[in-house]
Every structure is written in structure tokens, then in C-alpha cells.
Amino acid sequence: MKKAALYMRVSTADQNAATQLHDLEAMAQQRGFEIVQRYTDQITGTRARRPGLDQMMADARHGQFDVVLVWASDRLARSVRHFLETIDELNHLNIEFVSCRENIDTSGPLGRAIVVIIGAIAELERSLIVERVRAGMRRAKLEGRHIGRRPLNVDRAAVLRDRERGLSLTEVAKAHRISRAFVSKIVRDARNEPSHKGVSPALPQLNENRLPESAA
């Protein structure tokens, strides 16, 4: 017996999800599904955040049910793009989708064909997004604008001095508000380039306690 999740959404407090629930429970009983969870949102369709839908998708990723039943497709998603993304994710999770009003069932041949079309459209949309991002980055470069995170303004000489004083990587990182990995990188770069500007003369002492050449 397949485990089913029911999702209902109403837009205002004046509306009642009981009608949707009644129809979905009847459909689940007719198809022999075991209802394991019911999710409800009382929110307008264009709102990005929906606690009920977010929880349902989180449970879907943990494999808590096999099929999702909704009263209508527009109850599930806030936009066509969001609908495509949601159905595509459910398909990748091997979870069937059934819409009562449109009579969409992804477990049947027609439903599987719809999923293929939806997947192709979703992939096309992702490709278009990537291309738009790349075009924006190219335009930003041509205009001389910086792309990505700004480089950190760190006093590398002070970092090296703190390490020479015997402070741990964690202590130095906290003092300069940088990561331990960045502290290690600064020390490593200084070892590899001892003549680099800002390197303390005492830095060779950090180089794995090697003896001076005169003592060799």
C-alpha cells in the first residue's frame, strides 16, 4: 500500500480547506492509499514562504511517503516556474504526483509523459538562468564592476607576528576575524616567499624548525 501525503492551501481566513480535504481523502480511499500526513497552508499563492509546503518537501526528501495528492495544481505552487521545480524534484525523489481537478497522475503513461515535458522545461529554465547570470557577469566586467566577494582587508604582517608570538591558529583567526584556513594560507605563503613584503625577519623560525645553514 502506497503512503500518501495530502496538501491543501487556502488564500484567506474566510476560505476553508475542509472541501479540499474531503475530496483528497475520498481519492486516497478510492485508490487504496494510506494517508500518513496532511499539510495545510493558509496563505496567498504568490507568497514565497509556506510552512506547510516547506515541511512536506522536507518530509519528501526523507522518504516519508510515496505520493502527493493535491486538489488542484495551483494550490501547490506559487508560479509556473515553482510548479515545474516542485514536480521535477518530486520526480527525482520517485514520488508520484496526483492532482484531483486536472486529473494529472504521474504514475500513468500520460502522467509520466507530462513529467518528461516538465523536466525538459525545468532544465531549459535552469539553462536560461545560467546564461542570464553569465551575460550579467560579462556586462559587469565590461563596465569595470567587481564580481564576487570583495577581498578581505587583512594585515598579513600582524597575522604573522601573532603566530611568531605563539598564538594558535584559532586565536589568530579570532583576533583578526578570519578563518583558520586563511591564517594557514598566510603563513604558508610567507614561508614559500620569505622575501615578500610585510614578512617579519623572524618568520624562518616557523619553517619547521630547520637549522640555519651555518649550523649544517
Short mmCIF file of C-alpha atoms in Angstrom, two decimals:
data_model
loop_
_atom_site.label_atom_id
_atom_site.label_comp_id
_atom_site.label_asym_id
_atom_site.label_seq_id
_atom_site.Cartn_x
_atom_site.Cartn_y
_atom_site.Cartn_z
CA MET A 1 0.00 0.00 0.00
CA LYS A 2 1.38 3.37 -1.03
CA LYS A 3 1.79 6.08 1.59
CA ALA A 4 0.14 9.37 0.61
CA ALA A 5 0.57 12.96 1.70
CA LEU A 6 -2.30 15.43 1.24
CA TYR A 7 -1.56 19.08 0.61
CA MET A 8 -4.24 21.77 0.92
CA ARG A 9 -3.98 25.52 0.59
CA VAL A 10 -6.47 28.36 1.03
CA SER A 11 -5.73 32.00 0.37
CA THR A 12 -7.74 33.73 3.10
CA ALA A 13 -9.16 33.02 6.53
CA ASP A 14 -12.68 33.10 5.03
CA GLN A 15 -11.90 30.01 2.96
CA ASN A 16 -11.96 26.53 4.39
CA ALA A 17 -9.65 23.67 3.47
CA ALA A 18 -12.28 21.10 4.53
CA THR A 19 -13.65 20.80 1.00
CA GLN A 20 -10.22 20.05 -0.42
CA LEU A 21 -9.52 17.62 2.41
CA HIS A 22 -12.79 15.73 1.84
CA ASP A 23 -12.10 15.28 -1.88
CA LEU A 24 -8.50 14.22 -1.34
CA GLU A 25 -9.38 11.71 1.38
CA ALA A 26 -12.03 10.24 -0.92
CA MET A 27 -9.49 9.94 -3.74
CA ALA A 28 -6.94 8.32 -1.44
CA GLN A 29 -9.51 5.79 -0.24
CA GLN A 30 -10.60 5.05 -3.80
CA ARG A 31 -7.02 4.36 -4.89
CA GLY A 32 -6.12 2.37 -1.80
CA PHE A 33 -3.57 4.84 -0.44
CA GLU A 34 -2.63 5.07 3.22
CA ILE A 35 -2.72 8.71 4.32
CA VAL A 36 0.31 9.33 6.51
CA GLN A 37 0.33 13.13 6.65
CA ARG A 38 -1.82 16.17 5.91
CA TYR A 39 -0.28 19.57 5.20
CA THR A 40 -2.23 22.83 5.12
CA ASP A 41 -1.28 26.41 4.34
CA GLN A 42 -3.46 29.48 4.76
CA ILE A 43 -1.57 31.92 2.60
CA THR A 44 -1.80 33.64 -0.75
CA GLY A 45 -0.36 31.73 -3.68
CA THR A 46 2.32 34.28 -4.52
CA ARG A 47 3.99 34.15 -1.11
CA ALA A 48 7.40 32.52 -1.32
CA ARG A 49 7.36 31.00 2.17
CA ARG A 50 4.80 28.34 3.01
CA PRO A 51 5.35 26.39 6.23
CA GLY A 52 3.11 23.50 5.18
CA LEU A 53 4.65 23.07 1.74
CA ASP A 54 8.18 23.51 3.08
CA GLN A 55 7.55 20.79 5.68
CA MET A 56 6.05 18.50 3.06
CA MET A 57 9.09 18.83 0.79
CA ALA A 58 11.40 18.24 3.76
CA ASP A 59 9.49 15.05 4.62
CA ALA A 60 9.56 14.04 0.95
CA ARG A 61 13.36 14.21 0.97
CA HIS A 62 13.33 11.83 3.93
CA GLY A 63 11.13 9.35 2.04
CA GLN A 64 8.13 9.52 4.38
CA PHE A 65 5.55 9.00 1.61
CA ASP A 66 5.22 7.71 -1.96
CA VAL A 67 2.61 10.01 -3.49
CA VAL A 68 1.39 13.60 -3.09
CA LEU A 69 -2.28 14.41 -3.59
CA VAL A 70 -3.45 17.96 -4.23
CA TRP A 71 -6.89 19.33 -5.07
CA ALA A 72 -5.54 21.46 -7.94
CA SER A 73 -2.12 22.30 -9.35
CA ASP A 74 -2.46 25.99 -8.49
CA ARG A 75 -2.88 25.01 -4.83
CA LEU A 76 0.63 23.54 -4.84
CA ALA A 77 2.82 26.18 -6.45
CA ARG A 78 3.04 29.97 -6.38
CA SER A 79 4.03 30.22 -10.06
CA VAL A 80 4.52 28.10 -13.17
CA ARG A 81 8.25 28.04 -12.53
CA HIS A 82 7.76 26.95 -8.92
CA PHE A 83 5.33 24.24 -10.05
CA LEU A 84 7.86 22.90 -12.56
CA GLU A 85 10.62 22.87 -9.97
CA THR A 86 8.43 21.12 -7.37
CA ILE A 87 7.21 18.42 -9.75
CA ASP A 88 10.75 17.91 -11.05
CA GLU A 89 12.07 17.43 -7.51
CA LEU A 90 9.26 15.03 -6.60
CA ASN A 91 10.04 13.04 -9.76
CA HIS A 92 13.72 12.79 -8.80
CA LEU A 93 12.63 11.58 -5.35
CA ASN A 94 10.47 8.89 -7.02
CA ILE A 95 7.33 10.41 -5.51
CA GLU A 96 4.16 10.40 -7.59
CA PHE A 97 2.02 13.50 -8.00
CA VAL A 98 -1.77 13.45 -8.37
CA SER A 99 -3.96 16.49 -8.98
CA CYS A 100 -7.67 15.94 -8.50
CA ARG A 101 -9.09 18.77 -10.62
CA GLU A 102 -6.78 18.43 -13.64
CA ASN A 103 -6.74 14.62 -13.38
CA ILE A 104 -2.92 14.56 -13.54
CA ASP A 105 -1.35 11.34 -12.31
CA THR A 106 2.37 10.87 -12.83
CA SER A 107 2.10 7.13 -12.18
CA GLY A 108 0.34 6.54 -15.53
CA PRO A 109 1.73 6.78 -19.09
CA LEU A 110 0.26 10.23 -19.73
CA GLY A 111 1.43 11.45 -16.35
CA ARG A 112 4.96 10.16 -17.00
CA ALA A 113 4.95 11.95 -20.37
CA ILE A 114 3.93 15.14 -18.58
CA VAL A 115 6.81 14.67 -16.12
CA VAL A 116 9.26 14.31 -19.02
CA ILE A 117 7.95 17.52 -20.57
CA ILE A 118 8.05 19.29 -17.21
CA GLY A 119 11.60 18.06 -16.63
CA ALA A 120 12.69 19.33 -20.04
CA ILE A 121 11.07 22.73 -19.41
CA ALA A 122 12.67 22.93 -15.96
CA GLU A 123 16.08 22.09 -17.42
CA LEU A 124 15.60 24.72 -20.11
CA GLU A 125 14.65 27.27 -17.47
CA ARG A 126 17.78 26.44 -15.45
CA SER A 127 19.93 26.80 -18.57
CA LEU A 128 18.37 30.17 -19.34
CA ILE A 129 19.02 31.34 -15.78
CA VAL A 130 22.68 30.28 -16.03
CA GLU A 131 23.05 32.06 -19.35
CA ARG A 132 21.45 35.24 -17.94
CA VAL A 133 23.84 35.15 -14.98
CA ARG A 134 26.84 34.71 -17.25
CA ALA A 135 25.66 37.53 -19.50
CA GLY A 136 25.29 39.77 -16.46
CA MET A 137 28.81 38.90 -15.30
CA ARG A 138 30.24 39.65 -18.74
CA ARG A 139 28.45 43.00 -18.78
CA ALA A 140 29.69 43.81 -15.27
CA LYS A 141 33.29 43.06 -16.30
CA LEU A 142 32.99 45.30 -19.35
CA GLU A 143 31.68 48.09 -17.10
CA GLY A 144 34.58 47.61 -14.72
CA ARG A 145 32.46 46.44 -11.79
CA HIS A 146 33.79 43.93 -9.28
CA ILE A 147 32.27 40.43 -9.44
CA GLY A 148 32.05 38.20 -6.40
CA ARG A 149 33.06 38.75 -2.81
CA ARG A 150 35.41 41.61 -2.08
CA PRO A 151 38.90 40.53 -0.96
CA LEU A 152 39.48 40.68 2.79
CA ASN A 153 41.47 43.61 4.09
CA VAL A 154 43.81 41.75 6.43
CA ASP A 155 47.07 42.91 7.97
CA ARG A 156 49.16 39.89 6.97
CA ALA A 157 52.23 41.14 8.81
CA ALA A 158 50.20 41.33 12.06
CA VAL A 159 48.92 37.79 11.48
CA LEU A 160 52.47 36.52 11.07
CA ARG A 161 53.63 38.39 14.18
CA ASP A 162 50.83 36.83 16.23
CA ARG A 163 51.86 33.37 15.02
CA GLU A 164 55.50 34.09 15.91
CA ARG A 165 54.35 35.06 19.40
CA GLY A 166 52.99 31.55 19.78
CA LEU A 167 49.27 32.18 19.33
CA SER A 168 47.32 29.22 17.97
CA LEU A 169 45.58 29.26 14.59
CA THR A 170 42.22 29.60 16.32
CA GLU A 171 43.40 32.52 18.48
CA VAL A 172 44.87 34.35 15.49
CA ALA A 173 41.74 33.72 13.43
CA LYS A 174 39.50 35.13 16.17
CA ALA A 175 41.75 38.14 16.70
CA HIS A 176 41.68 39.11 13.02
CA ARG A 177 38.15 37.83 12.29
CA ILE A 178 39.26 35.43 9.59
CA SER A 179 39.14 31.66 9.21
CA ARG A 180 41.79 29.23 10.45
CA ALA A 181 42.31 28.15 6.85
CA PHE A 182 43.09 31.73 5.82
CA VAL A 183 45.62 32.05 8.67
CA SER A 184 47.32 28.85 7.48
CA LYS A 185 47.39 30.18 3.93
CA ILE A 186 49.03 33.44 5.03
CA VAL A 187 51.72 31.54 6.98
CA ARG A 188 52.25 29.06 4.13
CA ASP A 189 52.58 31.84 1.54
CA ALA A 190 55.06 33.64 3.77
CA ARG A 191 57.17 30.51 4.10
CA ASN A 192 57.22 29.99 0.35
CA GLU A 193 58.08 33.66 -0.30
CA PRO A 194 60.32 34.77 2.60
CA SER A 195 61.28 37.98 0.81
CA HIS A 196 57.64 39.01 0.29
CA LYS A 197 56.73 42.46 1.51
CA GLY A 198 55.47 42.54 5.08
CA VAL A 199 57.11 39.30 6.19
CA SER A 200 58.77 39.54 9.54
CA PRO A 201 62.53 38.72 9.72
CA ALA A 202 61.77 36.14 12.42
CA LEU A 203 59.49 34.21 10.05
CA PRO A 204 62.05 31.47 9.14
CA GLN A 205 61.69 30.22 12.73
CA LEU A 206 58.22 28.99 11.70
CA ASN A 207 59.68 26.89 8.91
CA GLU A 208 59.52 23.55 10.65
CA ASN A 209 62.46 24.36 12.96
CA ARG A 210 65.09 23.98 10.24
CA LEU A 211 68.66 24.67 11.35
CA PRO A 212 70.48 27.70 9.89
CA GLU A 213 72.81 26.88 7.01
CA SER A 214 75.82 27.82 9.10
CA ALA A 215 74.95 25.03 11.55
CA ALA A 216 74.64 22.41 8.84
#
